[in-house]
PDB file of N, CA and C in Angstrom:
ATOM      1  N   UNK W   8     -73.392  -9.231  20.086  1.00 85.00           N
ATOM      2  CA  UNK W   8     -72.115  -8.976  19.479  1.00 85.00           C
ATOM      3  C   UNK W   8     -70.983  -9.175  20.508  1.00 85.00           C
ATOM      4  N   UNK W   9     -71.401  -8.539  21.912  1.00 84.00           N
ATOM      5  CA  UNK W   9     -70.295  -8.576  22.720  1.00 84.00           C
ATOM      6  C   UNK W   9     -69.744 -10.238  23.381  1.00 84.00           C
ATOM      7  N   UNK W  10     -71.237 -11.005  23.129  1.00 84.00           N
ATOM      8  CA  UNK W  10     -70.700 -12.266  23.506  1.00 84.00           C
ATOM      9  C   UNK W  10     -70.225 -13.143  22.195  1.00 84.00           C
ATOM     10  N   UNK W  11     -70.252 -13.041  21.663  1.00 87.00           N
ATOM     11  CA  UNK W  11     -69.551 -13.019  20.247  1.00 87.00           C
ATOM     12  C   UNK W  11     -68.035 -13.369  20.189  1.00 87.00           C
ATOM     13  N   UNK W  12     -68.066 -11.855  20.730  1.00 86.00           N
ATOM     14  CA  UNK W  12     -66.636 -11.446  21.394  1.00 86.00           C
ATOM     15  C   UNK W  12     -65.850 -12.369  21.874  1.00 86.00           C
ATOM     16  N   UNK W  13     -67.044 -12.365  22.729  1.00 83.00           N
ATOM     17  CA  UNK W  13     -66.529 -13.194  24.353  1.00 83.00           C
ATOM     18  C   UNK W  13     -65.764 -14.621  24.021  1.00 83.00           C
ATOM     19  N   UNK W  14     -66.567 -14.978  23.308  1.00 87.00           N
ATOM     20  CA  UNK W  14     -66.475 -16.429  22.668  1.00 87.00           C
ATOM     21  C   UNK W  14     -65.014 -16.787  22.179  1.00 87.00           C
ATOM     22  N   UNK W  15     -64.709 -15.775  21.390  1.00 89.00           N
ATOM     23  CA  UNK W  15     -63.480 -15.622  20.266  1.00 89.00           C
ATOM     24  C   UNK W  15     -62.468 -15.067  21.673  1.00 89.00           C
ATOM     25  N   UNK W  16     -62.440 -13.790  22.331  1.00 86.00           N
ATOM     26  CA  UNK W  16     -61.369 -13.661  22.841  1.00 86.00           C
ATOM     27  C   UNK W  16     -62.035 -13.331  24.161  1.00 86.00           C
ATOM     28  N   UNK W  17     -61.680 -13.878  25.347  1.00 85.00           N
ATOM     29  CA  UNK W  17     -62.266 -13.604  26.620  1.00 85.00           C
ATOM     30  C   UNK W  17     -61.428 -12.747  27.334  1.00 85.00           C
ATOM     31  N   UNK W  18     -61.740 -11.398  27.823  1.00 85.00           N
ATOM     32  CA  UNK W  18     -61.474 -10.698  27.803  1.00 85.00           C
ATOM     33  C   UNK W  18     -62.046  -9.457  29.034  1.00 85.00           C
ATOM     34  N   UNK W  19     -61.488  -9.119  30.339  1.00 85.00           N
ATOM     35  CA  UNK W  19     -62.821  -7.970  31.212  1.00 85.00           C
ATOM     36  C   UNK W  19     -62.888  -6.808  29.962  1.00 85.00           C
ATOM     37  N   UNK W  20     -62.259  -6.256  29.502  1.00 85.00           N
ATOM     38  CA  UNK W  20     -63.042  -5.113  28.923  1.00 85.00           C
ATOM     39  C   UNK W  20     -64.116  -5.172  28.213  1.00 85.00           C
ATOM     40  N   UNK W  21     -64.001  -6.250  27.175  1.00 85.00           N
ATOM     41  CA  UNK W  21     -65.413  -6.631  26.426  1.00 85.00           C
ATOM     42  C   UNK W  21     -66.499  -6.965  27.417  1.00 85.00           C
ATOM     43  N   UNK W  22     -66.021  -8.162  28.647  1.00 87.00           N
ATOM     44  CA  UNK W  22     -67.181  -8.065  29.418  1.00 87.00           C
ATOM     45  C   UNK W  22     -67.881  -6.969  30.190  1.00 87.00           C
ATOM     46  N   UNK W  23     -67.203  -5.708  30.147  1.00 85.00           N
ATOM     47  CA  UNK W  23     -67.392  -4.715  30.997  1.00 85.00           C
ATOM     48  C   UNK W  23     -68.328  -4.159  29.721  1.00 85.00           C
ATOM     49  N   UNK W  24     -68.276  -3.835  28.504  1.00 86.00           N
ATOM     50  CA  UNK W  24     -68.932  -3.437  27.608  1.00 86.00           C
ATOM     51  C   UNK W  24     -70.406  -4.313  27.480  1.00 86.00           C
ATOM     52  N   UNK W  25     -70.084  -5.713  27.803  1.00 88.00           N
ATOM     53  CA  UNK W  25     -71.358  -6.465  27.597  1.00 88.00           C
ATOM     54  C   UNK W  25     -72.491  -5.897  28.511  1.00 88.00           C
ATOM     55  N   UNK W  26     -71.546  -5.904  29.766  1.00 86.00           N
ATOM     56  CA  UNK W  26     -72.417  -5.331  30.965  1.00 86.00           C
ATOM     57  C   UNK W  26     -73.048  -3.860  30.496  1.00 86.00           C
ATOM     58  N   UNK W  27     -72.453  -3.074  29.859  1.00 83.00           N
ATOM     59  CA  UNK W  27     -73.135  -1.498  29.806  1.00 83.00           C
ATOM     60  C   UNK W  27     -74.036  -1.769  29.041  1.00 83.00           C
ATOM     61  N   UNK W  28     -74.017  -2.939  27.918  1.00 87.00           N
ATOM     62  CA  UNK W  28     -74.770  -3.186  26.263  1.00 87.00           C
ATOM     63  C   UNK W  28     -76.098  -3.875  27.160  1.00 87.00           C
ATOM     64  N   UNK W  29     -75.860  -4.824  28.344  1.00 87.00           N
ATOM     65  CA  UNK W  29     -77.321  -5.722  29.066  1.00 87.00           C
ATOM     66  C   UNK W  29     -77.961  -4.074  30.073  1.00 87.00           C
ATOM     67  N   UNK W  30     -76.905  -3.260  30.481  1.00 82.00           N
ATOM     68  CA  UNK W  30     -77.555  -2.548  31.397  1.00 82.00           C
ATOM     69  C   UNK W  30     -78.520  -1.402  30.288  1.00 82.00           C
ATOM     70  N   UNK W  31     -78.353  -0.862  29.093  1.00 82.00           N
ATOM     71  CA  UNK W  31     -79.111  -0.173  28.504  1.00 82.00           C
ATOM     72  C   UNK W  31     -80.013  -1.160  27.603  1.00 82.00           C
ATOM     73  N   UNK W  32     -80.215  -1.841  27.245  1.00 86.00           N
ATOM     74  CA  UNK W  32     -81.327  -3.382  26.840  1.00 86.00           C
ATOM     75  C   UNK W  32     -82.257  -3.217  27.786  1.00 86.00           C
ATOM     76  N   UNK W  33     -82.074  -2.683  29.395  1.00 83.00           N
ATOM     77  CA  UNK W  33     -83.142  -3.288  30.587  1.00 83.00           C
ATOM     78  C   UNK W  33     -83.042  -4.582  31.125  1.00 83.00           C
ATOM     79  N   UNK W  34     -81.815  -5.404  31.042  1.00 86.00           N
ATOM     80  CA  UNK W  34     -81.239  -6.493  31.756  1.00 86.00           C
ATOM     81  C   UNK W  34     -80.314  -6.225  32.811  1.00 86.00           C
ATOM     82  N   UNK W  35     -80.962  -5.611  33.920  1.00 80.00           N
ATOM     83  CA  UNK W  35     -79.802  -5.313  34.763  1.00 80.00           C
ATOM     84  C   UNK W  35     -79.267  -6.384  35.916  1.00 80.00           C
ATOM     85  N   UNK W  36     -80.411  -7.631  35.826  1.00 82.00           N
ATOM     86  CA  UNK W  36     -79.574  -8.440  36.186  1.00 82.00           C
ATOM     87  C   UNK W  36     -78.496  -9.294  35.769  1.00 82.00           C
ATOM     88  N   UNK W  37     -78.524  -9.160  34.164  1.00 86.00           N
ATOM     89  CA  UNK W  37     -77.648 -10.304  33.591  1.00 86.00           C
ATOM     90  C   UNK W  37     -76.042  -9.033  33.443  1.00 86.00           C
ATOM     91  N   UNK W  38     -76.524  -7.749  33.195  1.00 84.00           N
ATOM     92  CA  UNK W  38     -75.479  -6.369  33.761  1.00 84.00           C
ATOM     93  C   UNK W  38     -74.614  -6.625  34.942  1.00 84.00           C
ATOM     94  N   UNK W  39     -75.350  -6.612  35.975  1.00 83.00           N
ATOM     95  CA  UNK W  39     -74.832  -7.086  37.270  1.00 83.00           C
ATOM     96  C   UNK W  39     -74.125  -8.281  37.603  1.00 83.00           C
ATOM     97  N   UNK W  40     -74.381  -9.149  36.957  1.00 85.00           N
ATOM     98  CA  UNK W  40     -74.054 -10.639  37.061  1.00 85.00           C
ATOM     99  C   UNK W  40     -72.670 -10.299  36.006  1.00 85.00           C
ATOM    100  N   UNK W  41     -72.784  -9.867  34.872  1.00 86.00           N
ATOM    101  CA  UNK W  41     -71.473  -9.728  34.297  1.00 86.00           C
ATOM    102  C   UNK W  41     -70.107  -8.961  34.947  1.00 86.00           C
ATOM    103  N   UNK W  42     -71.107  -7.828  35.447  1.00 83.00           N
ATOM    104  CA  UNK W  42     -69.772  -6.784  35.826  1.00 83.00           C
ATOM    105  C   UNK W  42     -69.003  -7.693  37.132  1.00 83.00           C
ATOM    106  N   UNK W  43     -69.947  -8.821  37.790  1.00 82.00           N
ATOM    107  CA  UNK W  43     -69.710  -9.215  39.149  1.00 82.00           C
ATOM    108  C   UNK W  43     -68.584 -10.376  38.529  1.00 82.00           C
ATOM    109  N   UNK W  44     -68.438 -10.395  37.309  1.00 84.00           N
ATOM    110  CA  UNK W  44     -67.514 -11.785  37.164  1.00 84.00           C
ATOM    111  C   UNK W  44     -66.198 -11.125  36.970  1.00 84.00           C
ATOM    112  N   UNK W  45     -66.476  -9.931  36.304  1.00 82.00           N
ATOM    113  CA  UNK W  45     -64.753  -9.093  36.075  1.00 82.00           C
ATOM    114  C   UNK W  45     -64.146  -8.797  37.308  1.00 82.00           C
ATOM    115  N   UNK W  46     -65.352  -8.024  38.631  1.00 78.00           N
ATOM    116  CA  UNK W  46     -64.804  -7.766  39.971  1.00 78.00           C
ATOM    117  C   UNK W  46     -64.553  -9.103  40.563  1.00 78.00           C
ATOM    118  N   UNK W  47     -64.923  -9.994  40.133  1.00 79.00           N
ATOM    119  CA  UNK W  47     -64.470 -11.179  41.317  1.00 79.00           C
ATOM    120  C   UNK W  47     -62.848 -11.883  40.670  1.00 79.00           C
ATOM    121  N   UNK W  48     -62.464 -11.013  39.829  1.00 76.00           N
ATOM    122  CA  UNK W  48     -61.368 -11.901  39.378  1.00 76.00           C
ATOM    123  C   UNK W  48     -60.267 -10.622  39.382  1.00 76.00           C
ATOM    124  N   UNK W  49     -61.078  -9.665  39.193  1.00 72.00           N
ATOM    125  CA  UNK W  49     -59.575  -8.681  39.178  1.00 72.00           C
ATOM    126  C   UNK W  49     -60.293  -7.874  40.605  1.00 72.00           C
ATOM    127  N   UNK W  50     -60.464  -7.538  42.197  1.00 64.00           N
ATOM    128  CA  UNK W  50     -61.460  -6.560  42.537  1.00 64.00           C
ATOM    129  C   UNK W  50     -61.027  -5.691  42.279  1.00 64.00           C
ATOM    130  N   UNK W  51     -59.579  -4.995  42.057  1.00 66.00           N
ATOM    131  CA  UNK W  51     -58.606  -3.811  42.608  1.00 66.00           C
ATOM    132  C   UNK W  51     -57.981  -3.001  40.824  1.00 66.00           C
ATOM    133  N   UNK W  52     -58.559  -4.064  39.733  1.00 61.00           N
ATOM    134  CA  UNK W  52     -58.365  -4.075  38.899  1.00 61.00           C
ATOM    135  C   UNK W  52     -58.502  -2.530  37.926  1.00 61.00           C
ATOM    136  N   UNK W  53     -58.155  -1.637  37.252  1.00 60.00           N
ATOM    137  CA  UNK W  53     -58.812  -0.591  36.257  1.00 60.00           C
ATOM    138  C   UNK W  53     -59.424   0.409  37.312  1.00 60.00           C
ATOM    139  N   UNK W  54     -59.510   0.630  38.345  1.00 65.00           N
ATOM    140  CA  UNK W  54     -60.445   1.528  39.127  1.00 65.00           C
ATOM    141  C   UNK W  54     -60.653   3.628  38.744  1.00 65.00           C
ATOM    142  N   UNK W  55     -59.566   3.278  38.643  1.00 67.00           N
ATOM    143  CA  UNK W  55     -59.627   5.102  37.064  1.00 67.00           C
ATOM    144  C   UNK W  55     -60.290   4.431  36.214  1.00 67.00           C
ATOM    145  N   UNK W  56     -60.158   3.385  35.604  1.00 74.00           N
ATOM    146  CA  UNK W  56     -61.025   2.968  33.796  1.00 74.00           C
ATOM    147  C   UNK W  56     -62.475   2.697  34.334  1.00 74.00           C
ATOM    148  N   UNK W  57     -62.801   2.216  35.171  1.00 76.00           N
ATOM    149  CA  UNK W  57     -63.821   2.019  35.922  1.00 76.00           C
ATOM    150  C   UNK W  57     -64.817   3.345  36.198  1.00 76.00           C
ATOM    151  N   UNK W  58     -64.356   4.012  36.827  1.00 80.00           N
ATOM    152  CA  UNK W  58     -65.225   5.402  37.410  1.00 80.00           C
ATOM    153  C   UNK W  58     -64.948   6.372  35.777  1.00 80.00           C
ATOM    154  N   UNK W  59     -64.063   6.114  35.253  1.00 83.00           N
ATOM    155  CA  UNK W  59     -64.076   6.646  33.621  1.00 83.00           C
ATOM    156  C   UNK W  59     -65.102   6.466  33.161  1.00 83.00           C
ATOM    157  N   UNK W  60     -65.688   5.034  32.902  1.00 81.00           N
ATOM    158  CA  UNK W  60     -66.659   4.459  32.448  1.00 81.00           C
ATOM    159  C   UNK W  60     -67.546   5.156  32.766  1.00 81.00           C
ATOM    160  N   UNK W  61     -68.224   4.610  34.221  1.00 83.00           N
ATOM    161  CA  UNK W  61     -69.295   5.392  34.898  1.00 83.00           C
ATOM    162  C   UNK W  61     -69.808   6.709  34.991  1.00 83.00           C
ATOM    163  N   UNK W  62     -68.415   7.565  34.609  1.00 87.00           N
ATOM    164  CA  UNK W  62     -69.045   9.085  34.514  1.00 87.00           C
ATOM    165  C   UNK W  62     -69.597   9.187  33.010  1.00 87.00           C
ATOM    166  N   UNK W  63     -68.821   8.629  31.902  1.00 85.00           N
ATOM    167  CA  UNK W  63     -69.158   8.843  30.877  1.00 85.00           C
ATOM    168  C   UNK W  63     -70.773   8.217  30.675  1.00 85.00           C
ATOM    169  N   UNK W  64     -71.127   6.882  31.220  1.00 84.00           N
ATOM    170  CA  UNK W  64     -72.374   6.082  31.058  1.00 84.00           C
ATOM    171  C   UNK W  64     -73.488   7.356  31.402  1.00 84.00           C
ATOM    172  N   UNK W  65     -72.729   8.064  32.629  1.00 87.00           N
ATOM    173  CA  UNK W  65     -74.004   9.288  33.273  1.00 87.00           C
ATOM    174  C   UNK W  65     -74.072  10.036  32.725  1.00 87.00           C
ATOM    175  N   UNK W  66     -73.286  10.820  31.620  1.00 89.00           N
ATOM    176  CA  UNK W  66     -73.410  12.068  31.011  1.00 89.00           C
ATOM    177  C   UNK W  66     -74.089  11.770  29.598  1.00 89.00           C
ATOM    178  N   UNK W  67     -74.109  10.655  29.526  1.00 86.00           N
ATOM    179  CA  UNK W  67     -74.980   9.809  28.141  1.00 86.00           C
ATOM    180  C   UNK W  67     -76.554   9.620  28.768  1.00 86.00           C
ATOM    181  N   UNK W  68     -76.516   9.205  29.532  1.00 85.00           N
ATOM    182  CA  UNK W  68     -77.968   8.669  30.189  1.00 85.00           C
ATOM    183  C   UNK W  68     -77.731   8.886  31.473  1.00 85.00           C
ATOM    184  N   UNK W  69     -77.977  10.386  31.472  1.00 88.00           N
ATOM    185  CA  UNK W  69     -78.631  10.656  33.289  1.00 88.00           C
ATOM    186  C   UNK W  69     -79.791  10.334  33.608  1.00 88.00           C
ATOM    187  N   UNK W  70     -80.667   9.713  32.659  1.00 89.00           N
ATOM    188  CA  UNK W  70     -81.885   9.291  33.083  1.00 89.00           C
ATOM    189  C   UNK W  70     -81.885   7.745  33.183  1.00 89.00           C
ATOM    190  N   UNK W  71     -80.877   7.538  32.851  1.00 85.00           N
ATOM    191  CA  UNK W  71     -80.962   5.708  33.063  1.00 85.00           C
ATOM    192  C   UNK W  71     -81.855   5.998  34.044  1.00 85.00           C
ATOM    193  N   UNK W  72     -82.615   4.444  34.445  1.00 83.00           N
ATOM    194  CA  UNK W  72     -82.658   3.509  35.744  1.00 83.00           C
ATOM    195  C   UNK W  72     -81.694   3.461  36.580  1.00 83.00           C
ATOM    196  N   UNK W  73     -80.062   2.990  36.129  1.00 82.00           N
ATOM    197  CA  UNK W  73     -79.917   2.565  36.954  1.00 82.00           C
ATOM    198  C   UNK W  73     -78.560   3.888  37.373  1.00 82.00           C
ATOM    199  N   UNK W  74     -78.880   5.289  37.280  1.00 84.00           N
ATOM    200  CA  UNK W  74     -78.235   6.587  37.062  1.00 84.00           C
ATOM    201  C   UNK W  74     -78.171   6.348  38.883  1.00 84.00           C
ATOM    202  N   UNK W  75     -79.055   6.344  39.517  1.00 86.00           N
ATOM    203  CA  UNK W  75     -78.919   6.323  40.739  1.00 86.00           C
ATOM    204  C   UNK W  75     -77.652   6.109  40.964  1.00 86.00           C
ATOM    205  N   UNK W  76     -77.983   4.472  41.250  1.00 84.00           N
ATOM    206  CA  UNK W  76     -77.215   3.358  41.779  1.00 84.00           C
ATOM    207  C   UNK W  76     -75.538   3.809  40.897  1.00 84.00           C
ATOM    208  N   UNK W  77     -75.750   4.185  39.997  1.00 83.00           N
ATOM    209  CA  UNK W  77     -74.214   4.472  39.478  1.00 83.00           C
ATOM    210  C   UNK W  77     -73.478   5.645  40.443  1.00 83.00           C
ATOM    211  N   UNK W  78     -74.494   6.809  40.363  1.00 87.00           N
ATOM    212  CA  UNK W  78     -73.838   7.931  41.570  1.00 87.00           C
ATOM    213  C   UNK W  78     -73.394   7.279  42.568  1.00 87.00           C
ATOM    214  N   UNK W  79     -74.735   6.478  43.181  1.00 82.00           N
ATOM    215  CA  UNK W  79     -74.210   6.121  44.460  1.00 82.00           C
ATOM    216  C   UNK W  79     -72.562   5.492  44.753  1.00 82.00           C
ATOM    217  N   UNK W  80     -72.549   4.587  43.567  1.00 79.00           N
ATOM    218  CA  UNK W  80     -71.223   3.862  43.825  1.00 79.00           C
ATOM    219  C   UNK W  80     -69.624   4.590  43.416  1.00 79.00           C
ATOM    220  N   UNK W  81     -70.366   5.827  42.587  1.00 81.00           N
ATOM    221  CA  UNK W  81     -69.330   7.030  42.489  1.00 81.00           C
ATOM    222  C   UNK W  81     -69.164   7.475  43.754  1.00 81.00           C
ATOM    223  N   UNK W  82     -69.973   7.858  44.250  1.00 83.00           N
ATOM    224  CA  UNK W  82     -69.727   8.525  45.992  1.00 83.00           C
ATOM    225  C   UNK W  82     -68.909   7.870  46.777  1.00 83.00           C
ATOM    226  N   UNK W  83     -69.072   6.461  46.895  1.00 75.00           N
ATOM    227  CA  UNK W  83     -69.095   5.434  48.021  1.00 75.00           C
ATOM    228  C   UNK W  83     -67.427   5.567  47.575  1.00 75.00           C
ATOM    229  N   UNK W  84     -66.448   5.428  46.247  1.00 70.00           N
ATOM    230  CA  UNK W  84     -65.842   5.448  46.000  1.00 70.00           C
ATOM    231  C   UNK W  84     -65.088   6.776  46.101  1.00 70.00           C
ATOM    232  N   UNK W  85     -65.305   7.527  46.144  1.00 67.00           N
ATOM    233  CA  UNK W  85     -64.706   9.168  46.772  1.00 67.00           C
ATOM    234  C   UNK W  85     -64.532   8.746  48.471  1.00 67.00           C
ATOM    235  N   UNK W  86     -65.599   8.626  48.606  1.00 58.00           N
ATOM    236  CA  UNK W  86     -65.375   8.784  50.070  1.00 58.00           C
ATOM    237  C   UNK W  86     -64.610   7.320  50.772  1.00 58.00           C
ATOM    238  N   UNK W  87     -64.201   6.421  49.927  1.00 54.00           N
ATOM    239  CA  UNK W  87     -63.389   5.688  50.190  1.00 54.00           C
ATOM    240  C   UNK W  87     -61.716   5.641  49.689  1.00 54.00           C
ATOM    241  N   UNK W  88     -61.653   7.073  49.226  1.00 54.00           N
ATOM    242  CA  UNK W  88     -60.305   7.462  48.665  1.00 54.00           C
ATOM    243  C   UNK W  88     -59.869   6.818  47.598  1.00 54.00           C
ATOM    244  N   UNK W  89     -60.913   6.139  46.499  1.00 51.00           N
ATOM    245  CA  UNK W  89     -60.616   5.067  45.483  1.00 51.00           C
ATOM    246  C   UNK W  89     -60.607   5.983  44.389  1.00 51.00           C
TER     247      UNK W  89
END
């Protein structure tokens, strides 16, 4: 659906949604590869909408896979004053 989207209106937020829609599927590389196309074009871009995201993704699925790696990059981002 989200590439759908994509198709019709290109867009980072939809791609940021595609990425959460491949990261709960169990595609976390095609996840990664998406979220990496929104950061390479905006890096500095949404960073409140961003860690918004991420807390909400954790309080939905603290058991993800990839729950870790999300803390981690919550941290890394505190302690980088972001």
């Amino acid at each position: 659906m989200y590439q759908e989207a994509l198709r019709d209106r290109p867009d980072d937020g939809i791609r940021l949604r595609l990425a959460f829609a491949l990261l709960r599927a169990g595609d976390g590389s095609g996840a990664q590869r998406t979220a990496r196309e929104v950061l390479a074009r905006e890096p500095d871009s949404r960073s409140s909408e961003a860690e918004q995201t991420l807390r909400r993704f954790l309080a939905v699925a603290p058991a993800h896979p990839a729950a870790a790696e999300i803390k981690r990059l919550l941290a890394a981002g505190q302690s980088t004053g972001r």
